[in-house]
Coordinates of C-alpha atoms and ligand atoms in Angstrom, one line a residue:
X10 CA 74.7 114.8 81.3
X11 CA 75.9 117.9 79.6
X12 CA 78.6 119.1 82.8
X13 CA 79.7 116.7 85.3
X14 CA 82.2 117.7 87.8
X15 CA 85.2 115.7 86.6
X16 CA 86.3 114.3 83.4
X17 CA 89.5 112.1 82.9
X18 CA 90.3 112.4 79.4
X19 CA 92.4 110.2 77.1
X20 CA 93.5 107.8 79.5
X21 CA 94.9 104.5 80.1
X22 CA 92.1 102.9 81.9
X23 CA 93.0 99.7 83.8
X24 CA 89.1 99.6 85.4
X25 CA 90.3 96.7 87.9
X26 CA 87.8 93.8 86.5
X27 CA 91.6 92.2 85.0
X28 CA 91.0 92.8 81.4
X29 CA 93.7 94.9 79.3
X30 CA 94.3 98.5 79.4
X31 CA 92.4 100.1 77.0
X32 CA 91.9 103.9 76.0
X33 CA 88.8 105.5 77.7
X34 CA 87.5 108.6 79.5
X35 CA 86.0 108.5 82.6
X36 CA 83.5 111.1 83.8
X37 CA 83.1 111.7 87.8
X38 CA 79.6 113.4 89.2
X39 CA 78.3 113.6 92.7
X40 CA 80.9 111.1 94.0
X41 CA 80.1 108.3 91.5
X42 CA 81.6 106.9 88.1
X43 CA 79.1 108.2 85.5
X44 CA 80.1 107.2 82.6
X45 CA 83.2 105.5 80.9
X46 CA 84.6 105.4 77.3
X47 CA 84.1 108.2 74.9
X48 CA 82.5 111.2 77.2
X49 CA 80.9 114.4 75.6
X50 CA 79.8 115.7 78.4
X51 CA 82.5 118.5 79.7
X52 CA 84.1 118.7 83.0
X53 CA 83.9 121.3 85.7
X54 CA 87.5 120.1 86.0
X55 CA 89.1 118.3 83.0
X56 CA 91.9 116.3 83.9
X57 CA 94.6 115.4 80.8
X58 CA 95.5 111.7 81.2
X59 CA 96.8 111.2 78.0
X60 CA 100.1 108.7 78.5
X61 CA 98.8 108.0 81.8
X62 CA 97.5 105.3 83.5
X63 CA 93.8 105.6 85.0
X64 CA 93.0 103.1 87.8
X65 CA 90.7 102.6 90.9
X66 CA 92.0 103.8 94.4
X67 CA 93.9 101.2 96.3
X68 CA 91.9 99.3 99.2
X69 CA 94.1 98.5 101.7
X70 CA 92.4 95.8 104.0
X71 CA 95.8 95.6 106.6
X72 CA 96.1 99.1 108.5
X73 CA 96.9 100.2 111.9
X74 CA 95.5 103.3 111.7
X75 CA 93.1 103.1 114.7
X76 CA 94.7 105.7 116.5
X77 CA 95.9 108.3 113.7
X78 CA 92.0 107.8 112.5
X79 CA 91.0 109.7 115.8
X80 CA 93.6 112.6 115.7
X81 CA 94.6 112.5 112.3
X82 CA 92.7 113.9 109.0
X83 CA 95.1 112.6 106.8
X84 CA 95.9 108.8 106.7
X85 CA 99.7 108.9 105.6
X86 CA 101.7 107.4 104.2
X87 CA 98.6 105.3 102.9
X88 CA 96.9 108.2 101.2
X89 CA 100.0 109.3 99.6
X90 CA 100.4 106.2 97.6
X91 CA 96.9 106.2 96.0
X92 CA 95.4 104.1 98.7
X93 CA 91.7 105.6 99.2
X94 CA 90.2 103.0 101.6
X95 CA 91.7 101.7 105.0
X96 CA 90.8 98.6 107.0
X97 CA 91.6 98.9 110.4
X98 CA 91.2 97.0 113.7
X99 CA 93.8 94.3 112.5
X100 CA 95.6 91.4 114.4
X101 CA 93.2 91.9 117.4
X102 CA 94.8 95.1 118.6
X103 CA 92.6 98.6 118.9
X104 CA 91.0 100.6 121.1
X105 CA 87.4 99.7 121.2
X106 CA 85.3 98.3 123.1
X107 CA 87.4 100.4 126.4
X108 CA 86.6 100.8 129.7
X109 CA 88.6 103.9 131.7
X110 CA 90.2 101.7 133.7
X111 CA 91.8 100.0 130.9
X112 CA 93.2 102.8 128.6
X113 CA 96.7 102.1 129.6
X114 CA 96.6 98.4 129.2
X115 CA 95.3 99.0 125.2
X116 CA 98.1 101.5 125.1
X117 CA 100.7 99.2 126.2
X118 CA 99.0 96.4 124.0
X119 CA 98.9 98.5 120.7
X120 CA 102.6 99.8 121.7
X121 CA 104.1 96.7 121.7
X122 CA 102.2 94.4 119.3
X123 CA 102.4 97.5 116.5
X124 CA 105.6 99.8 117.6
X125 CA 103.3 102.9 117.5
X126 CA 105.0 105.2 120.5
X127 CA 103.0 104.8 123.8
X128 CA 103.3 108.9 124.1
X129 CA 101.9 109.6 120.9
X130 CA 98.8 107.1 122.2
X131 CA 98.6 108.9 125.0
X132 CA 98.4 112.3 123.8
X133 CA 96.4 111.5 121.0
X134 CA 93.4 109.2 122.1
X135 CA 90.7 111.6 123.4
X136 CA 88.8 108.4 124.6
X137 CA 85.4 109.5 124.3
X138 CA 84.1 106.1 123.9
X139 CA 83.2 103.2 125.8
X140 CA 81.5 100.8 123.2
X141 CA 82.7 100.0 119.9
X142 CA 79.8 102.0 118.3
X143 CA 80.6 105.0 120.0
X144 CA 84.0 104.5 118.8
X145 CA 82.6 104.4 115.2
X146 CA 80.7 107.5 115.6
X147 CA 84.0 109.8 116.9
X148 CA 85.6 108.1 113.7
X149 CA 82.4 109.4 111.7
X150 CA 82.6 112.8 113.5
X151 CA 85.6 113.5 112.1
X152 CA 86.9 115.0 108.3
X153 CA 89.8 112.8 106.5
X154 CA 91.2 112.4 103.0
X155 CA 90.5 108.7 102.4
X156 CA 87.6 106.2 104.0
X157 CA 88.5 104.1 106.6
X158 CA 86.8 101.3 108.2
X159 CA 86.9 99.5 111.2
X160 CA 87.0 96.0 112.9
X161 CA 86.5 95.1 116.5
X162 CA 90.2 93.7 117.8
X163 CA 89.8 90.7 119.9
X164 CA 92.4 92.1 122.3
X165 CA 90.5 95.0 123.5
X166 CA 87.4 92.8 123.7
X167 CA 88.4 90.3 125.7
X168 CA 90.0 93.0 128.3
X169 CA 86.1 94.8 128.2
X170 CA 84.8 91.5 129.1
X171 CA 87.2 90.2 131.6
X172 CA 89.2 92.9 133.1
X173 CA 92.9 92.0 133.9
X174 CA 92.0 88.5 134.0
X175 CA 91.8 88.9 129.9
X176 CA 94.7 90.5 129.6
X177 CA 96.1 87.9 131.7
X178 CA 95.1 85.1 129.2
X179 CA 92.7 83.7 131.7
X180 CA 90.1 80.9 130.4
X181 CA 86.7 83.2 130.3
X182 CA 83.9 81.7 131.9
X183 CA 80.8 80.8 129.5
X184 CA 78.7 84.0 130.8
X185 CA 82.4 86.1 129.7
X186 CA 82.3 83.8 126.1
X187 CA 78.3 84.9 125.9
X188 CA 78.9 88.4 126.5
X189 CA 82.2 88.5 123.8
X190 CA 79.8 86.7 121.6
X191 CA 77.1 89.6 122.1
X192 CA 79.6 92.1 122.0
X193 CA 81.0 91.0 118.4
X194 CA 77.3 91.3 117.3
X195 CA 76.6 94.7 118.2
X196 CA 80.0 96.0 117.1
X197 CA 79.4 94.3 113.3
X198 CA 75.5 95.9 113.7
X199 CA 77.1 99.1 114.7
X200 CA 79.1 99.0 111.5
X201 CA 82.4 97.1 112.3
X202 CA 83.7 95.0 108.8
X203 CA 84.4 92.0 110.7
X204 CA 86.6 90.9 113.9
X205 CA 89.9 90.1 114.3
X206 CA 92.4 88.2 116.6
X207 CA 95.9 87.3 117.1
X208 CA 97.2 84.0 118.4
X209 CA 100.9 84.6 117.6
X210 CA 103.7 84.0 120.2
X211 CA 105.5 87.0 118.4
X212 CA 102.8 89.5 119.1
X213 CA 104.1 91.0 122.9
X214 CA 102.6 94.1 124.6
X215 CA 105.3 96.9 125.4
X216 CA 106.3 94.7 128.7
X217 CA 107.0 91.8 126.7
X218 CA 103.9 89.7 127.7
X219 CA 101.8 87.5 125.3
X220 CA 98.6 89.5 124.2
X221 CA 95.2 88.9 125.7
X222 CA 94.6 86.6 122.9
X223 CA 97.1 84.1 122.5
X224 CA 95.4 80.9 123.9
X225 CA 91.9 81.7 123.5
X226 CA 89.9 78.6 124.1
X227 CA 88.4 77.1 121.0
X228 CA 84.9 77.8 122.2
X229 CA 85.5 81.2 122.9
X230 CA 86.3 81.3 118.8
X231 CA 83.3 79.2 118.2
X232 CA 81.0 81.7 120.3
X233 CA 82.5 84.9 118.2
X234 CA 81.9 83.3 115.0
X235 CA 78.4 82.5 115.9
X236 CA 78.1 86.3 116.7
X237 CA 79.3 86.9 113.3
X238 CA 76.8 84.4 111.9
X239 CA 74.0 86.2 113.7
X240 CA 75.0 89.5 112.2
X241 CA 74.8 87.7 109.1
X242 CA 77.8 90.0 107.8
X243 CA 81.2 90.6 108.5
X244 CA 84.8 88.9 108.2
X245 CA 87.1 87.3 110.4
X246 CA 90.7 88.3 110.4
X247 CA 93.4 86.0 112.0
X248 CA 97.0 85.9 113.0
X249 CA 98.9 82.7 113.8
X250 CA 102.3 80.9 114.3
X251 CA 99.9 77.5 113.1
X252 CA 102.4 75.5 115.2
X253 CA 100.1 73.0 115.5
X254 CA 99.0 73.5 112.2
X255 CA 96.2 70.5 112.0
X256 CA 94.5 72.1 115.0
X257 CA 94.5 75.7 114.0
X258 CA 93.5 75.3 110.6
X259 CA 90.4 72.8 111.6
X260 CA 89.5 75.7 114.0
X261 CA 89.4 78.1 111.1
X262 CA 87.8 75.8 109.1
X263 CA 85.3 75.2 111.5
X264 CA 84.8 78.8 111.9
X265 CA 83.8 79.4 108.6
X266 CA 81.5 76.8 108.0
X267 CA 79.7 77.5 111.3
X268 CA 79.6 81.1 110.6
X269 CA 79.4 81.5 106.5
X270 CA 81.9 84.1 107.0
X271 CA 84.8 84.4 105.1
X272 CA 88.3 84.8 107.2
X273 CA 91.9 85.5 106.1
X274 CA 94.8 85.4 108.0
X275 CA 98.3 87.0 107.3
X276 CA 100.9 84.6 105.5
X277 CA 104.6 85.2 105.1
X278 CA 107.7 82.6 104.4
X279 CA 109.7 82.8 107.6
X280 CA 113.0 81.4 108.3
X281 CA 112.5 79.5 111.3
X282 CA 109.6 77.7 108.9
X283 CA 110.4 78.5 105.2
X284 CA 107.9 75.5 103.9
X285 CA 104.8 76.5 106.2
X286 CA 103.8 78.6 103.7
X287 CA 103.6 75.7 101.3
X288 CA 101.4 73.7 103.6
X289 CA 99.4 76.5 104.2
X290 CA 99.0 76.9 100.7
X291 CA 97.9 73.4 100.2
X292 CA 95.2 73.9 102.8
X293 CA 93.8 76.6 101.4
X294 CA 93.5 75.1 98.0
X295 CA 91.6 72.2 99.6
X296 CA 89.4 74.7 101.4
X297 CA 88.5 76.3 98.5
X298 CA 87.8 73.1 96.6
X299 CA 84.7 72.8 99.3
X300 CA 83.8 76.3 98.6
X301 CA 85.1 77.6 101.9
X302 CA 86.2 81.6 101.9
X303 CA 89.1 80.9 103.5
X304 CA 92.2 83.0 102.4
X305 CA 95.7 84.1 102.9
X306 CA 97.0 87.8 103.2
X307 CA 100.1 88.1 101.4
X308 CA 102.4 90.9 100.7
X309 CA 104.7 91.0 97.7
X310 CA 107.9 92.5 99.2
X311 CA 109.9 91.2 102.0
X312 CA 108.8 92.2 105.7
X313 CA 111.3 94.9 105.5
X314 CA 113.1 96.2 108.8
X315 CA 114.4 99.5 108.4
X316 CA 117.5 99.5 110.8
X317 CA 118.8 102.9 111.6
X318 CA 119.7 105.5 114.2
X319 CA 116.7 107.2 113.8
X320 CA 114.4 104.2 114.4
X321 CA 113.8 101.3 116.8
X322 CA 116.6 98.5 116.0
X323 CA 119.5 98.8 114.8
X324 CA 122.7 96.1 115.4
X325 CA 124.6 98.5 117.8
X326 CA 121.6 99.4 120.4
X327 CA 123.1 96.4 123.0
X328 CA 126.5 97.6 122.7
X329 CA 127.6 99.5 125.9
X330 CA 129.0 102.5 124.4
X331 CA 125.9 102.9 122.1
X332 CA 123.8 102.5 125.2
X333 CA 125.4 105.4 126.9
X334 CA 124.7 107.8 124.3
X335 CA 121.4 106.2 123.2
X336 CA 119.5 109.1 124.6
X337 CA 121.2 112.0 122.8
X338 CA 119.7 113.7 120.2
X339 CA 120.4 112.4 116.5
X340 CA 122.9 115.2 116.1
X341 CA 124.8 114.6 119.0
X342 CA 124.8 111.0 119.0
X343 CA 125.8 111.1 115.3
X344 CA 128.8 113.7 116.2
X345 CA 129.9 111.0 119.0
X346 CA 129.5 108.1 116.8
X347 CA 132.1 110.1 114.4
X348 CA 134.7 110.5 117.0
X349 CA 137.4 107.8 116.0
X350 CA 138.0 106.7 119.5
X351 CA 134.9 106.5 120.3
X352 CA 133.9 104.1 117.0
X353 CA 137.2 101.9 117.6
X354 CA 135.7 101.4 121.2
X355 CA 132.4 100.6 119.9
X356 CA 133.2 98.1 117.4
X357 CA 135.5 96.7 119.9
X358 CA 132.6 95.4 122.3
X359 CA 130.3 92.4 122.7
X360 CA 126.8 93.1 122.6
X361 CA 125.2 93.1 126.0
X362 CA 122.3 90.5 127.0
X363 CA 119.9 92.2 125.9
X364 CA 116.9 92.0 123.3
X365 CA 117.2 88.3 121.6
X366 CA 116.0 89.4 118.0
X367 CA 118.5 92.4 118.2
X368 CA 121.4 90.2 119.5
X369 CA 120.5 87.8 116.5
X370 CA 120.9 90.9 114.0
X371 CA 124.5 91.0 114.8
X372 CA 124.7 87.7 113.3
X373 CA 122.7 88.0 110.2
X374 CA 125.1 90.4 108.1
X375 CA 124.0 88.3 105.2
X376 CA 120.5 89.3 105.6
X377 CA 121.5 93.0 106.0
X378 CA 121.5 95.8 102.9
X379 CA 122.3 99.1 102.1
X380 CA 118.8 100.1 101.2
X381 CA 119.8 102.3 98.6
X382 CA 118.0 105.5 96.3
X383 CA 115.6 104.2 94.6
X384 CA 115.3 101.8 97.4
X385 CA 115.9 98.4 96.4
X386 CA 113.6 95.7 98.2
X387 CA 114.6 92.7 96.5
X388 CA 119.0 92.8 96.5
X389 CA 120.8 90.0 95.6
X390 CA 122.9 88.2 97.9
X391 CA 126.1 89.5 97.0
X392 CA 124.9 92.7 97.6
X393 CA 125.0 92.0 101.3
X394 CA 126.8 93.7 103.9
X395 CA 128.3 90.2 104.7
X396 CA 129.3 89.6 101.4
X397 CA 130.6 93.1 100.8
X398 CA 132.8 92.7 103.9
X399 CA 134.2 89.2 102.5
X400 CA 134.7 90.9 99.2
X401 CA 137.0 93.9 100.7
X402 CA 138.4 92.1 103.5
X403 CA 136.2 94.8 105.7
X404 CA 134.7 93.7 109.0
X405 CA 131.2 94.2 108.4
X406 CA 130.7 95.8 111.5
X407 CA 132.5 98.9 110.2
X408 CA 130.2 99.1 106.7
X409 CA 127.1 98.7 108.9
X410 CA 128.9 101.7 111.2
X411 CA 129.8 104.0 108.5
X412 CA 126.2 103.4 106.6
X413 CA 124.4 104.4 109.9
X414 CA 126.1 107.3 111.0
X415 CA 126.2 108.7 107.3
X416 CA 124.1 111.7 106.3
X417 CA 123.5 113.0 109.2
X418 CA 122.5 109.8 111.1
X419 CA 119.2 109.3 108.5
X420 CA 120.1 106.4 106.9
X421 CA 118.9 103.0 107.0
X422 CA 119.8 99.5 106.4
X423 CA 117.2 96.9 105.0
X424 CA 116.9 93.7 106.6
X425 CA 114.1 91.6 105.1
X426 CA 112.7 89.7 108.1
X427 CA 110.2 87.7 106.4
X428 CA 109.6 86.5 103.0
X429 CA 113.4 86.7 101.8
X430 CA 114.7 83.1 102.8
X431 CA 115.7 82.1 99.5
X432 CA 117.5 85.9 98.7
X433 CA 114.6 86.5 96.1
X434 CA 111.0 87.1 96.0
X435 CA 110.2 84.0 93.6
X436 CA 108.3 82.5 96.3
X437 CA 106.0 85.7 97.1
X438 CA 105.2 85.5 93.4
X439 CA 104.0 81.9 93.8
X440 CA 102.0 83.3 96.7
X441 CA 100.4 86.4 95.1
X442 CA 99.6 84.0 92.0
X443 CA 97.6 81.7 94.1
X444 CA 93.8 82.6 93.6
X445 CA 93.2 81.8 97.3
X446 CA 95.4 85.1 98.3
X447 CA 95.1 88.6 99.0
X448 CA 97.4 91.4 98.6
X449 CA 97.8 92.6 102.4
X450 CA 100.1 93.2 105.4
X451 CA 100.9 96.8 104.5
X452 CA 100.4 97.3 108.4
X453 CA 100.2 101.2 107.4
X454 CA 100.2 103.6 110.6
X455 CA 102.2 100.3 112.6
X456 CA 105.8 99.5 113.6
X457 CA 106.2 103.0 112.5
X458 CA 109.7 102.7 113.9
X459 CA 110.8 100.2 112.2
X460 CA 108.9 98.8 109.0
X461 CA 107.4 101.3 105.9
X462 CA 105.6 98.6 103.8
X463 CA 102.5 100.8 103.4
X464 CA 103.9 101.9 100.3
X465 CA 103.6 97.9 99.3
X466 CA 101.0 99.3 96.4
X467 CA 103.2 101.4 94.8
X468 CA 105.7 98.6 94.9
X469 CA 103.3 96.3 93.0
X470 CA 103.5 98.7 89.9
X471 CA 107.1 99.8 89.7
X472 CA 108.4 96.5 90.6
X473 CA 106.3 93.7 89.7
X474 CA 104.8 95.3 86.6
X475 CA 107.9 97.4 85.3
X476 CA 111.6 97.1 87.3
X477 CA 111.9 93.6 88.2
X478 CA 115.4 92.2 86.7
X479 CA 115.7 88.7 89.1
X480 CA 112.8 86.8 87.7
X481 CA 109.0 86.8 86.0
X482 CA 107.0 89.9 86.5
X483 CA 103.8 90.4 86.7
X484 CA 100.6 91.9 84.7
X485 CA 99.4 95.3 85.3
X486 CA 95.5 94.1 85.1
X487 CA 96.5 91.3 87.5
X488 CA 97.9 93.7 90.3
X489 CA 95.6 96.4 89.7
X490 CA 92.8 94.1 90.4
X491 CA 94.1 92.5 93.2
X492 CA 94.6 95.9 94.9
X493 CA 91.3 97.3 94.3
X494 CA 88.7 94.8 93.2
X495 CA 89.5 91.9 95.2
X496 CA 90.6 93.2 98.5
X497 CA 86.9 95.5 98.4
X498 CA 85.4 92.3 97.6
X499 CA 87.0 90.5 100.6
X500 CA 85.4 92.7 103.0
X501 CA 82.5 92.9 101.3
X502 CA 82.9 96.5 100.1
X503 CA 81.3 95.8 96.7
X504 CA 80.7 99.9 96.1
X505 CA 84.0 100.1 94.9
X506 CA 87.6 98.8 93.5
X507 CA 86.3 98.8 90.0
X508 CA 85.9 101.9 87.6
X509 CA 82.4 101.4 86.2
X510 CA 79.3 103.5 86.0
X511 CA 77.9 103.9 89.9
X512 CA 81.1 102.6 91.4
X513 CA 82.5 105.1 94.0
X514 CA 84.8 107.3 92.1
X515 CA 87.8 106.6 93.9
X516 CA 90.7 107.0 91.0
X517 CA 94.1 107.2 90.6
X518 CA 96.1 108.8 87.3
X519 CA 99.3 107.6 87.6
X520 CA 102.6 108.8 85.1
X521 CA 103.6 104.9 85.4
X522 CA 106.7 105.4 83.3
X523 CA 108.1 107.5 86.2
X524 CA 106.3 106.1 89.2
X525 CA 109.0 105.9 91.7
X526 CA 109.1 104.8 95.6
X527 CA 111.5 107.6 97.3
X528 CA 113.6 106.0 100.3
X529 CA 111.8 105.9 103.6
X530 CA 113.0 108.7 106.0
X531 CA 112.3 109.7 109.9
X532 CA 109.4 112.2 110.6
X533 CA 108.4 113.6 113.9
X534 CA 104.8 114.6 113.4
X535 CA 103.0 112.0 115.6
X536 CA 101.2 113.3 118.9
X537 CA 103.8 114.5 121.5
X538 CA 106.6 114.8 118.6
X539 CA 106.8 111.5 118.1
X540 CA 108.1 109.6 115.4
X541 CA 107.4 107.7 112.3
X542 CA 108.6 106.5 109.0
X543 CA 107.0 108.2 105.9
X544 CA 107.7 107.1 102.6
X545 CA 106.6 109.2 99.5
X546 CA 106.4 108.7 95.5
X547 CA 106.9 110.2 92.4
X548 CA 104.4 109.6 89.5
X549 CA 100.5 110.0 91.1
X550 CA 99.6 112.9 89.0
X551 CA 95.9 112.7 90.8
X552 CA 94.5 110.7 93.5
X553 CA 90.6 111.1 93.6
X554 CA 88.7 110.2 96.6
X555 CA 84.3 110.1 96.6
X556 CA 85.1 112.3 93.4
X557 CA 87.2 114.8 94.6
X558 CA 90.6 115.4 94.2
X559 CA 92.7 114.6 97.1
X560 CA 96.5 114.6 95.8
X561 CA 98.0 116.2 93.1
X562 CA 101.4 115.6 91.8
X563 CA 102.3 114.3 95.4
X564 CA 100.8 117.3 97.3
X565 CA 97.5 117.3 99.2
X566 CA 94.5 119.3 98.2
X567 CA 93.0 119.9 101.4
X568 CA 90.1 118.4 100.5
X569 CA 88.9 115.8 102.9
X570 CA 86.1 113.8 101.7
X571 CA 87.0 110.4 103.5
X572 CA 84.5 108.7 105.5
X573 CA 83.7 106.4 107.9
X574 CA 82.5 103.3 106.0
X575 CA 79.9 101.5 108.2
X576 CA 79.7 98.0 107.3
X577 CA 79.1 96.1 104.1
X578 CA 78.0 97.8 101.0
X579 CA 76.5 96.3 98.2
X580 CA 77.2 96.7 94.6
X581 CA 75.8 99.8 92.9
X582 CA 72.3 99.0 90.9
X583 CA 73.8 100.1 87.5
X584 CA 76.1 97.2 87.6
Ligands
ZN28 ZN1 98.8 93.7 111.4

């Protein structure tokens, strides 16, 4: 080993095992880590990491790049934030399998559930596939910056097998159930990492309908789990309101027992069910005690709505005066809103009957914050718009109006939708520390007009390991392990997530002291010029994927070593 591709020299290694940081060089050759410790070989590229952290690349198991991955070479914003593997096809939505007649149905489903503009999907998706395997072939044929892995989504599957009856949530016949089972088995064999479904009333199509999979019979779910069992690999991903918590938890327990496959579900603290997560956590612990691989995906930040004039929602969208100018380009809208007479009129209006969620924002000033720069995702209650209004004697509407119209209308208010019932992240901390949870829920590629939680892997380091002042922090080795080794293991990707000889060379070199999130902002670069929230970070000195430098100081190098990950991967022999 006289010469290797890259040597990262003199860094502080946090290797993903959870063990303490240590000084070590890392040698990389042909896409693989070939040495850790004191490296005498020379690198064709030498990276000076003195004073910097060296970590595995992040493995984000909950994204929705199913469309973007077919038209875009770069899986941004994820790849900007040190993520080197994304798993998509979550929450039961995606684009395969599909018949020619159902393209619109799947677009309306994705547009509604994940807030990805339909126009972008219409223009961006080539639809040159029908089966899930053909969709994977399409993904494989494109170069990209980081690795992507896909799961077969129940919504697409049900529409494929049942047509309109599937979309309308009618019960599947025995023959249809058998076909779904066979197709899941086939998709896993073709390289799907798992199967995903949604059973929540919150997820809606763009037409406001419930998703095809809500209310799917237990027999259907059992058959699909049997399909996984027959495939002998793959995971189950689940979203549910857990309203009938006994029945639902018994069902997932049964599916895991029957299939022998791991299952993870989304868990947040919702204001309407503030203690449900505690109930779910104790059930998780009981399942783990029985040796069942059931975990909850949790997020170390509020699920944060960004309210702004450029986004999907803000508190004034149902005021008649605003509705009259909503179609105007941003600059014209802001100019109008800055006219004193217009401002006065709009602020005097009551919201029109409209989207109940949007109207509920109007009364929720106690949960609305100026996000600020650097963005503050754990603001104290006294920083809320409501508290500020009380302190200053102003009408909260006026404060909101002024924030929304400042800086050319580009600003955002932060509205912590979930995980903020108690106005701090202490409960989130408890969730993250539970051994039966996984870091997840970034939703990368989705909710592009209202949420930008794809930056959470960066936030886990800045906030939880360095900046948090309102409570306990987390140890850096724990956080690194949780978003590399643990997430990779949970998906059966045993070839990555650690810095050790034989592992895939996915590596971040980070200036931890200066690591910093920038505020989210809107860009208009989706197909058809549709919008999406974007967020950058400073402090990622180098990101390496498959042994190639893909980012240097926040700038893409143009290297596209990313691949479709087909199916689970075994651990390297060297390990
Ligand atoms: Zn999701």
